[in-house]
PDB file of C-alpha atoms and ligand atoms in Angstrom:
ATOM      1  CA  UNK A   1       6.462  31.209  -6.109  1.00 63.00           C
ATOM      2  CA  UNK A   2       9.285  31.847  -4.009  1.00 65.00           C
ATOM      3  CA  UNK A   3      12.285  29.313  -3.333  1.00 88.00           C
ATOM      4  CA  UNK A   4      11.987  29.239   0.074  1.00 91.00           C
ATOM      5  CA  UNK A   5       9.504  29.751   3.128  1.00 95.00           C
ATOM      6  CA  UNK A   6      10.438  30.864   6.622  1.00 95.00           C
ATOM      7  CA  UNK A   7       7.887  30.940   9.618  1.00 93.00           C
ATOM      8  CA  UNK A   8       7.274  33.742  11.428  1.00 91.00           C
ATOM      9  CA  UNK A   9       9.381  32.830  14.495  1.00 90.00           C
ATOM     10  CA  UNK A  10      11.606  31.606  12.066  1.00 88.00           C
ATOM     11  CA  UNK A  11      11.588  28.154  13.534  1.00 92.00           C
ATOM     12  CA  UNK A  12      10.099  26.181   9.895  1.00 94.00           C
ATOM     13  CA  UNK A  13      11.617  27.165   6.703  1.00 95.00           C
ATOM     14  CA  UNK A  14      10.855  25.242   3.694  1.00 97.00           C
ATOM     15  CA  UNK A  15      12.708  24.460   0.441  1.00 96.00           C
ATOM     16  CA  UNK A  16      10.012  24.379  -2.467  1.00 96.00           C
ATOM     17  CA  UNK A  17      12.492  22.739  -4.522  1.00 96.00           C
ATOM     18  CA  UNK A  18      12.121  19.967  -2.252  1.00 96.00           C
ATOM     19  CA  UNK A  19       8.899  19.246  -1.230  1.00 97.00           C
ATOM     20  CA  UNK A  20       7.228  15.616  -1.082  1.00 98.00           C
ATOM     21  CA  UNK A  21       5.692  14.151  -3.855  1.00 98.00           C
ATOM     22  CA  UNK A  22       2.764  13.163  -2.131  1.00 98.00           C
ATOM     23  CA  UNK A  23       1.341  14.616   0.743  1.00 98.00           C
ATOM     24  CA  UNK A  24      -1.526  12.287   2.321  1.00 98.00           C
ATOM     25  CA  UNK A  25      -4.360  14.426   5.371  1.00 98.00           C
ATOM     26  CA  UNK A  26      -6.836  12.727   7.021  1.00 98.00           C
ATOM     27  CA  UNK A  27      -9.385  15.828   7.772  1.00 98.00           C
ATOM     28  CA  UNK A  28      -9.593  14.929  11.677  1.00 98.00           C
ATOM     29  CA  UNK A  29     -11.228  17.008  14.226  1.00 98.00           C
ATOM     30  CA  UNK A  30     -14.147  18.860  11.941  1.00 98.00           C
ATOM     31  CA  UNK A  31     -16.742  17.862  15.357  1.00 98.00           C
ATOM     32  CA  UNK A  32     -14.668  18.924  17.833  1.00 98.00           C
ATOM     33  CA  UNK A  33     -14.401  22.227  16.182  1.00 98.00           C
ATOM     34  CA  UNK A  34     -18.098  22.629  15.668  1.00 98.00           C
ATOM     35  CA  UNK A  35     -18.821  21.175  19.891  1.00 98.00           C
ATOM     36  CA  UNK A  36     -15.944  24.048  20.692  1.00 98.00           C
ATOM     37  CA  UNK A  37     -18.684  26.927  19.283  1.00 98.00           C
ATOM     38  CA  UNK A  38     -21.736  24.564  19.808  1.00 98.00           C
ATOM     39  CA  UNK A  39     -23.009  24.161  16.413  1.00 98.00           C
ATOM     40  CA  UNK A  40     -23.977  20.953  14.976  1.00 97.00           C
ATOM     41  CA  UNK A  41     -21.248  18.621  13.944  1.00 97.00           C
ATOM     42  CA  UNK A  42     -22.330  19.003  10.354  1.00 97.00           C
ATOM     43  CA  UNK A  43     -21.510  22.517  10.615  1.00 98.00           C
ATOM     44  CA  UNK A  44     -18.076  21.644  11.116  1.00 98.00           C
ATOM     45  CA  UNK A  45     -17.551  18.881   8.169  1.00 98.00           C
ATOM     46  CA  UNK A  46     -18.436  21.898   6.231  1.00 98.00           C
ATOM     47  CA  UNK A  47     -15.747  24.162   7.971  1.00 98.00           C
ATOM     48  CA  UNK A  48     -13.399  21.033   6.817  1.00 98.00           C
ATOM     49  CA  UNK A  49     -14.527  20.975   3.212  1.00 98.00           C
ATOM     50  CA  UNK A  50     -13.717  24.853   3.174  1.00 97.00           C
ATOM     51  CA  UNK A  51     -10.397  23.854   4.447  1.00 98.00           C
ATOM     52  CA  UNK A  52      -9.880  21.241   1.924  1.00 97.00           C
ATOM     53  CA  UNK A  53     -10.867  23.844  -1.030  1.00 96.00           C
ATOM     54  CA  UNK A  54      -7.903  26.076   0.260  1.00 96.00           C
ATOM     55  CA  UNK A  55      -5.531  23.543   0.706  1.00 97.00           C
ATOM     56  CA  UNK A  56      -5.780  21.567  -2.834  1.00 96.00           C
ATOM     57  CA  UNK A  57      -5.400  24.794  -4.429  1.00 94.00           C
ATOM     58  CA  UNK A  58      -2.578  25.722  -2.165  1.00 96.00           C
ATOM     59  CA  UNK A  59      -0.838  22.222  -2.690  1.00 97.00           C
ATOM     60  CA  UNK A  60      -1.259  22.801  -7.090  1.00 95.00           C
ATOM     61  CA  UNK A  61       0.093  26.140  -5.842  1.00 95.00           C
ATOM     62  CA  UNK A  62       3.226  25.765  -3.945  1.00 96.00           C
ATOM     63  CA  UNK A  63       3.919  22.326  -7.348  1.00 95.00           C
ATOM     64  CA  UNK A  64       2.823  18.757  -5.089  1.00 98.00           C
ATOM     65  CA  UNK A  65       2.437  16.094  -7.411  1.00 98.00           C
ATOM     66  CA  UNK A  66      -0.245  14.546  -5.567  1.00 98.00           C
ATOM     67  CA  UNK A  67      -2.419  15.236  -2.179  1.00 98.00           C
ATOM     68  CA  UNK A  68      -4.829  12.377  -0.678  1.00 98.00           C
ATOM     69  CA  UNK A  69      -7.564  13.044   1.668  1.00 98.00           C
ATOM     70  CA  UNK A  70      -9.247  10.685   3.868  1.00 98.00           C
ATOM     71  CA  UNK A  71     -13.031  12.126   3.576  1.00 98.00           C
ATOM     72  CA  UNK A  72     -14.914   8.834   4.242  1.00 98.00           C
ATOM     73  CA  UNK A  73     -13.601   5.736   5.432  1.00 97.00           C
ATOM     74  CA  UNK A  74     -15.542   2.273   5.481  1.00 97.00           C
ATOM     75  CA  UNK A  75     -16.612   2.704   9.562  1.00 96.00           C
ATOM     76  CA  UNK A  76     -18.276   5.983   9.167  1.00 97.00           C
ATOM     77  CA  UNK A  77     -21.067   4.435   7.584  1.00 97.00           C
ATOM     78  CA  UNK A  78     -21.758   4.075  11.694  1.00 97.00           C
ATOM     79  CA  UNK A  79     -22.439   7.731  11.974  1.00 97.00           C
ATOM     80  CA  UNK A  80     -25.847   9.628  12.795  1.00 96.00           C
ATOM     81  CA  UNK A  81     -27.422   9.283   9.050  1.00 97.00           C
ATOM     82  CA  UNK A  82     -28.020  12.975   9.172  1.00 97.00           C
ATOM     83  CA  UNK A  83     -23.962  13.352   9.495  1.00 97.00           C
ATOM     84  CA  UNK A  84     -23.493  10.788   6.805  1.00 98.00           C
ATOM     85  CA  UNK A  85     -26.139  12.634   4.567  1.00 97.00           C
ATOM     86  CA  UNK A  86     -24.423  15.954   5.554  1.00 97.00           C
ATOM     87  CA  UNK A  87     -21.069  14.991   4.492  1.00 98.00           C
ATOM     88  CA  UNK A  88     -21.998  12.859   0.979  1.00 98.00           C
ATOM     89  CA  UNK A  89     -24.454  16.069   0.771  1.00 98.00           C
ATOM     90  CA  UNK A  90     -20.714  19.026   1.358  1.00 98.00           C
ATOM     91  CA  UNK A  91     -18.926  15.885  -1.697  1.00 98.00           C
ATOM     92  CA  UNK A  92     -21.717  17.024  -3.884  1.00 97.00           C
ATOM     93  CA  UNK A  93     -21.336  20.651  -3.382  1.00 97.00           C
ATOM     94  CA  UNK A  94     -17.912  20.321  -4.132  1.00 96.00           C
ATOM     95  CA  UNK A  95     -17.910  18.089  -7.113  1.00 96.00           C
ATOM     96  CA  UNK A  96     -20.483  19.714  -8.915  1.00 96.00           C
ATOM     97  CA  UNK A  97     -18.152  23.703  -8.514  1.00 95.00           C
ATOM     98  CA  UNK A  98     -15.288  21.511  -9.567  1.00 93.00           C
ATOM     99  CA  UNK A  99     -16.774  20.427 -12.761  1.00 93.00           C
ATOM    100  CA  UNK A 100     -17.969  24.284 -13.469  1.00 92.00           C
ATOM    101  CA  UNK A 101     -14.383  25.331 -12.812  1.00 91.00           C
ATOM    102  CA  UNK A 102     -12.283  22.159 -13.724  1.00 88.00           C
ATOM    103  CA  UNK A 103     -10.982  24.593 -17.093  1.00 85.00           C
ATOM    104  CA  UNK A 104      -9.651  27.008 -14.772  1.00 88.00           C
ATOM    105  CA  UNK A 105      -8.171  25.124 -11.802  1.00 87.00           C
ATOM    106  CA  UNK A 106      -7.117  22.300 -13.957  1.00 90.00           C
ATOM    107  CA  UNK A 107      -7.232  20.263 -11.356  1.00 92.00           C
ATOM    108  CA  UNK A 108      -6.431  16.553 -11.631  1.00 95.00           C
ATOM    109  CA  UNK A 109      -8.746  14.456  -9.872  1.00 96.00           C
ATOM    110  CA  UNK A 110      -8.966  10.980  -8.440  1.00 98.00           C
ATOM    111  CA  UNK A 111     -11.182   8.214  -6.342  1.00 98.00           C
ATOM    112  CA  UNK A 112      -9.815   5.904  -3.914  1.00 98.00           C
ATOM    113  CA  UNK A 113     -12.591   3.255  -2.565  1.00 98.00           C
ATOM    114  CA  UNK A 114     -15.655   1.453  -2.970  1.00 97.00           C
ATOM    115  CA  UNK A 115     -17.808   3.852  -4.999  1.00 98.00           C
ATOM    116  CA  UNK A 116     -20.273   1.015  -5.356  1.00 97.00           C
ATOM    117  CA  UNK A 117     -22.810   2.619  -2.069  1.00 97.00           C
ATOM    118  CA  UNK A 118     -23.132   5.922  -3.039  1.00 97.00           C
ATOM    119  CA  UNK A 119     -25.772   7.221  -4.705  1.00 97.00           C
ATOM    120  CA  UNK A 120     -25.976   7.135  -8.692  1.00 98.00           C
ATOM    121  CA  UNK A 121     -25.980  10.674  -8.569  1.00 97.00           C
ATOM    122  CA  UNK A 122     -22.493  11.106  -6.318  1.00 98.00           C
ATOM    123  CA  UNK A 123     -21.021   7.914  -8.461  1.00 98.00           C
ATOM    124  CA  UNK A 124     -21.911   9.769 -11.573  1.00 98.00           C
ATOM    125  CA  UNK A 125     -20.078  13.095 -10.050  1.00 98.00           C
ATOM    126  CA  UNK A 126     -17.191  11.350  -9.301  1.00 98.00           C
ATOM    127  CA  UNK A 127     -16.349   9.394 -13.037  1.00 97.00           C
ATOM    128  CA  UNK A 128     -17.394  13.018 -14.353  1.00 97.00           C
ATOM    129  CA  UNK A 129     -15.077  14.956 -12.412  1.00 96.00           C
ATOM    130  CA  UNK A 130     -12.305  11.978 -13.502  1.00 96.00           C
ATOM    131  CA  UNK A 131     -12.990  11.538 -17.100  1.00 96.00           C
ATOM    132  CA  UNK A 132     -12.694  15.406 -17.485  1.00 94.00           C
ATOM    133  CA  UNK A 133      -9.554  16.151 -15.704  1.00 95.00           C
ATOM    134  CA  UNK A 134      -7.859  12.585 -16.470  1.00 94.00           C
ATOM    135  CA  UNK A 135      -5.235  14.650 -19.019  1.00 93.00           C
ATOM    136  CA  UNK A 136      -4.650  17.543 -16.864  1.00 94.00           C
ATOM    137  CA  UNK A 137      -1.052  17.696 -15.803  1.00 91.00           C
ATOM    138  CA  UNK A 138       0.543  19.347 -12.373  1.00 90.00           C
ATOM    139  CA  UNK A 139      -0.764  18.512  -9.109  1.00 95.00           C
ATOM    140  CA  UNK A 140      -3.366  15.206  -8.866  1.00 97.00           C
ATOM    141  CA  UNK A 141      -5.862  15.092  -5.944  1.00 97.00           C
ATOM    142  CA  UNK A 142      -7.340  11.993  -4.702  1.00 98.00           C
ATOM    143  CA  UNK A 143     -10.174  11.663  -2.592  1.00 98.00           C
ATOM    144  CA  UNK A 144     -10.735   8.628  -0.521  1.00 98.00           C
ATOM    145  CA  UNK A 145     -14.329   8.037  -0.102  1.00 98.00           C
ATOM    146  CA  UNK A 146     -16.171   5.023   1.516  1.00 98.00           C
ATOM    147  CA  UNK A 147     -11.861   3.308   1.608  1.00 98.00           C
ATOM    148  CA  UNK A 148     -10.450   1.722   3.886  1.00 98.00           C
ATOM    149  CA  UNK A 149      -6.956   0.077   3.705  1.00 98.00           C
ATOM    150  CA  UNK A 150      -7.982  -3.498   4.845  1.00 98.00           C
ATOM    151  CA  UNK A 151     -10.739  -2.843   1.966  1.00 98.00           C
ATOM    152  CA  UNK A 152      -8.395  -2.016  -0.704  1.00 98.00           C
ATOM    153  CA  UNK A 153      -5.671  -5.041   1.197  1.00 98.00           C
ATOM    154  CA  UNK A 154      -8.628  -7.789   0.908  1.00 98.00           C
ATOM    155  CA  UNK A 155      -9.815  -7.259  -2.735  1.00 98.00           C
ATOM    156  CA  UNK A 156      -6.085  -6.825  -4.299  1.00 98.00           C
ATOM    157  CA  UNK A 157      -5.892 -10.234  -2.038  1.00 98.00           C
ATOM    158  CA  UNK A 158      -8.805 -11.963  -4.282  1.00 98.00           C
ATOM    159  CA  UNK A 159      -8.362 -10.523  -7.262  1.00 98.00           C
ATOM    160  CA  UNK A 160      -5.358 -12.252  -7.216  1.00 98.00           C
ATOM    161  CA  UNK A 161      -6.480 -15.420  -5.451  1.00 98.00           C
ATOM    162  CA  UNK A 162      -8.659 -15.604  -8.678  1.00 98.00           C
ATOM    163  CA  UNK A 163      -6.309 -15.400 -10.810  1.00 98.00           C
ATOM    164  CA  UNK A 164      -4.261 -18.208  -9.614  1.00 98.00           C
ATOM    165  CA  UNK A 165      -7.196 -20.306  -9.708  1.00 98.00           C
ATOM    166  CA  UNK A 166      -8.781 -19.291 -13.211  1.00 98.00           C
ATOM    167  CA  UNK A 167      -5.151 -19.226 -14.735  1.00 97.00           C
ATOM    168  CA  UNK A 168      -3.256 -21.764 -12.724  1.00 98.00           C
ATOM    169  CA  UNK A 169      -0.968 -19.346 -11.854  1.00 97.00           C
ATOM    170  CA  UNK A 170       1.158 -20.660  -8.947  1.00 98.00           C
ATOM    171  CA  UNK A 171       1.327 -18.356  -5.624  1.00 98.00           C
ATOM    172  CA  UNK A 172       4.713 -18.170  -5.036  1.00 98.00           C
ATOM    173  CA  UNK A 173       5.145 -15.984  -8.299  1.00 98.00           C
ATOM    174  CA  UNK A 174       2.725 -13.280  -6.929  1.00 98.00           C
ATOM    175  CA  UNK A 175       5.062 -10.323  -6.180  1.00 98.00           C
ATOM    176  CA  UNK A 176       4.574  -6.945  -4.202  1.00 98.00           C
ATOM    177  CA  UNK A 177       4.307  -4.827  -6.441  1.00 98.00           C
ATOM    178  CA  UNK A 178       1.107  -7.621  -7.290  1.00 98.00           C
ATOM    179  CA  UNK A 179       0.071  -6.276  -4.785  1.00 98.00           C
ATOM    180  CA  UNK A 180       0.347  -2.355  -4.701  1.00 98.00           C
ATOM    181  CA  UNK A 181      -1.304  -2.798  -8.995  1.00 98.00           C
ATOM    182  CA  UNK A 182      -4.210  -4.143  -7.645  1.00 98.00           C
ATOM    183  CA  UNK A 183      -5.209  -1.098  -4.867  1.00 98.00           C
ATOM    184  CA  UNK A 184      -6.848   2.138  -5.720  1.00 98.00           C
ATOM    185  CA  UNK A 185      -3.865   4.228  -5.986  1.00 98.00           C
ATOM    186  CA  UNK A 186      -2.481   1.626  -8.781  1.00 98.00           C
ATOM    187  CA  UNK A 187       0.309   3.816 -10.598  1.00 97.00           C
ATOM    188  CA  UNK A 188       0.246   6.880  -7.820  1.00 98.00           C
ATOM    189  CA  UNK A 189       3.416   6.669  -5.801  1.00 98.00           C
ATOM    190  CA  UNK A 190       2.886   6.490  -1.735  1.00 98.00           C
ATOM    191  CA  UNK A 191       2.773   9.513   0.034  1.00 98.00           C
ATOM    192  CA  UNK A 192       6.202  10.870   1.107  1.00 98.00           C
ATOM    193  CA  UNK A 193       4.141  12.669   4.356  1.00 98.00           C
ATOM    194  CA  UNK A 194       1.103  11.985   6.278  1.00 98.00           C
ATOM    195  CA  UNK A 195      -0.618  14.325   8.206  1.00 98.00           C
ATOM    196  CA  UNK A 196      -3.491  13.669  11.409  1.00 98.00           C
ATOM    197  CA  UNK A 197      -4.985  17.185  12.422  1.00 98.00           C
ATOM    198  CA  UNK A 198      -6.419  17.009  16.126  1.00 98.00           C
ATOM    199  CA  UNK A 199      -4.031  15.820  18.392  1.00 98.00           C
ATOM    200  CA  UNK A 200      -5.488  11.693  17.647  1.00 97.00           C
ATOM    201  CA  UNK A 201      -2.178   9.939  17.033  1.00 97.00           C
ATOM    202  CA  UNK A 202      -3.429   6.939  15.156  1.00 97.00           C
ATOM    203  CA  UNK A 203      -3.534   6.033  11.214  1.00 97.00           C
ATOM    204  CA  UNK A 204      -7.533   5.089  11.175  1.00 97.00           C
ATOM    205  CA  UNK A 205      -7.039   2.476   8.366  1.00 98.00           C
ATOM    206  CA  UNK A 206      -5.821   4.958   5.945  1.00 98.00           C
ATOM    207  CA  UNK A 207      -3.670   3.832   3.464  1.00 98.00           C
ATOM    208  CA  UNK A 208      -1.852   0.813   5.410  1.00 98.00           C
ATOM    209  CA  UNK A 209       0.125  -0.784   2.506  1.00 98.00           C
ATOM    210  CA  UNK A 210       1.272   2.420   0.928  1.00 98.00           C
ATOM    211  CA  UNK A 211       2.171   4.539   4.400  1.00 98.00           C
ATOM    212  CA  UNK A 212       4.772   1.550   5.043  1.00 97.00           C
ATOM    213  CA  UNK A 213       7.786   4.441   5.089  1.00 96.00           C
ATOM    214  CA  UNK A 214       5.733   7.649   5.092  1.00 98.00           C
ATOM    215  CA  UNK A 215       6.592  10.362   7.590  1.00 98.00           C
ATOM    216  CA  UNK A 216       3.919  11.228   9.949  1.00 98.00           C
ATOM    217  CA  UNK A 217       3.617  14.782  11.102  1.00 98.00           C
ATOM    218  CA  UNK A 218       0.586  14.874  13.937  1.00 98.00           C
ATOM    219  CA  UNK A 219      -0.506  18.817  14.754  1.00 98.00           C
ATOM    220  CA  UNK A 220      -3.225  19.608  17.693  1.00 98.00           C
ATOM    221  CA  UNK A 221      -4.769  22.073  15.263  1.00 98.00           C
ATOM    222  CA  UNK A 222      -8.585  20.983  14.539  1.00 98.00           C
ATOM    223  CA  UNK A 223      -8.775  20.137  10.383  1.00 98.00           C
ATOM    224  CA  UNK A 224     -11.070  23.432   9.661  1.00 98.00           C
ATOM    225  CA  UNK A 225      -8.311  25.616  11.290  1.00 98.00           C
ATOM    226  CA  UNK A 226      -6.163  24.111   9.109  1.00 98.00           C
ATOM    227  CA  UNK A 227      -4.571  26.887   7.299  1.00 98.00           C
ATOM    228  CA  UNK A 228      -1.709  27.197   4.464  1.00 98.00           C
ATOM    229  CA  UNK A 229       0.712  27.893   7.207  1.00 97.00           C
ATOM    230  CA  UNK A 230       0.423  24.366   9.002  1.00 98.00           C
ATOM    231  CA  UNK A 231       0.793  22.598   5.300  1.00 98.00           C
ATOM    232  CA  UNK A 232       4.419  24.406   5.410  1.00 98.00           C
ATOM    233  CA  UNK A 233       5.306  23.734   8.921  1.00 97.00           C
ATOM    234  CA  UNK A 234       4.243  20.102   8.433  1.00 98.00           C
ATOM    235  CA  UNK A 235       6.659  19.832   5.372  1.00 98.00           C
ATOM    236  CA  UNK A 236       9.176  21.882   7.052  1.00 97.00           C
ATOM    237  CA  UNK A 237       9.381  18.949   9.509  1.00 97.00           C
ATOM    238  CA  UNK A 238       9.651  16.582   7.057  1.00 97.00           C
ATOM    239  CA  UNK A 239      12.430  18.214   4.939  1.00 97.00           C
ATOM    240  CA  UNK A 240      14.204  18.242   8.758  1.00 95.00           C
ATOM    241  CA  UNK A 241      14.039  14.226   8.821  1.00 93.00           C
ATOM    242  CA  UNK A 242      16.573  11.810   6.980  1.00 89.00           C
ATOM    243  CA  UNK A 243      14.715   9.229   5.575  1.00 81.00           C
ATOM    244  CA  UNK A 244      16.219   5.504   5.132  1.00 87.00           C
ATOM    245  CA  UNK A 245      14.002   3.537   3.679  1.00 87.00           C
ATOM    246  CA  UNK A 246      15.250   0.517   6.416  1.00 88.00           C
ATOM    247  CA  UNK A 247      18.854   1.381   4.911  1.00 89.00           C
ATOM    248  CA  UNK A 248      21.391   3.396   6.820  1.00 81.00           C
TER     249      UNK A 248
HETATM  250  C1  FPP P   1     -13.277  13.574  10.373  1.00 51.52           C
HETATM  251  O1  FPP P   1     -13.635  14.337  11.484  1.00 51.52           O
HETATM  252  C2  FPP P   1     -14.140  14.151   9.037  1.00 51.52           C
HETATM  253  C3  FPP P   1     -14.634  13.061   8.422  1.00 51.52           C
HETATM  254  C4  FPP P   1     -14.969  11.376   8.727  1.00 51.52           C
HETATM  255  C5  FPP P   1     -15.146  14.106   7.247  1.00 51.52           C
HETATM  256  C6  FPP P   1     -14.816  14.609   6.631  1.00 51.52           C
HETATM  257  C7  FPP P   1     -15.256  15.345   5.372  1.00 51.52           C
HETATM  258  C8  FPP P   1     -15.028  16.621   4.876  1.00 51.52           C
HETATM  259  C9  FPP P   1     -13.865  17.593   5.411  1.00 51.52           C
HETATM  260  C10 FPP P   1     -16.575  17.306   4.004  1.00 51.52           C
HETATM  261  C11 FPP P   1     -15.713  16.533   2.518  1.00 51.52           C
HETATM  262  C12 FPP P   1     -15.200  16.441   1.917  1.00 51.52           C
HETATM  263  C13 FPP P   1     -14.857  16.540   0.920  1.00 51.52           C
HETATM  264  C14 FPP P   1     -13.744  16.673  -0.044  1.00 51.52           C
HETATM  265  C15 FPP P   1     -15.109  18.197   0.168  1.00 51.52           C
HETATM  266  P1  FPP P   1     -14.814  14.076  13.036  1.00 51.52           P
HETATM  267  O2  FPP P   1     -15.849  14.684  12.316  1.00 51.52           O
HETATM  268  O3  FPP P   1     -13.897  12.595  13.435  1.00 51.52           O
HETATM  269  O4  FPP P   1     -14.346  14.869  14.154  1.00 51.52           O
HETATM  270  P2  FPP P   1     -14.366  14.664  15.687  1.00 51.52           P
HETATM  271  O5  FPP P   1     -12.797  13.576  15.683  1.00 51.52           O
HETATM  272  O6  FPP P   1     -13.675  15.448  15.906  1.00 51.52           O
HETATM  273  O7  FPP P   1     -15.589  14.354  15.819  1.00 51.52           O
END
């Protein structure tokens, strides 16, 4: 791996010794990508799943520690049944392939979200990929499935409230760390960089707690058109920022 990347135009540069540890991506724009081509929305998701494969492999290759992607939100159930089914089908296909190639790719996989409403088959595939890959080192890929930031924080609040009732714990002793430790992302450092393609400039309930000091990068490129170079451009922008975490 070269230690430095420069874009063909020379405007963007990446220092591979100073990468963000954790990059998170809202994989947006699949529907519009398909519409532009006169294809059904599901074709956009299929293309988006391919982009995810490329970017996940590349994340490991360049040495990111964590890549988190928003695959299905708690609100996405409102979509037409055929679209929900298509996304679940793509996930199943991806997980089956991932299990097949796990020894070769050695990517550690985790899932953020409440998996209970998924089919037993999909739940079992998630559990298997997580278990098989648990000892792999290098990049960890977190797939957010039936994930919502508000839902995640609500669950943490419920769990702490139950502890106070059950064990007589004083609510005044509850710390930020107590909440972090009850999120789906417990043990994973907060994202340094959050990327949202497709021109939408909002967070859409993604990693609400964890993004307190994340750097955001927005681009008009639609997710199926997102390339390794686009990822490097986002990292280049990140490396030009000055992160102060509320200090000076
Ligand atoms: C948002 O684009 C995308 C989704 C809600 C689904 C993302 C799913 C995949 C990329 C495929 C499965 C994932 C894996 C990990 C294999 P949109 O449909 O809202 O696009 P639009 O805003 O242009 O309509």
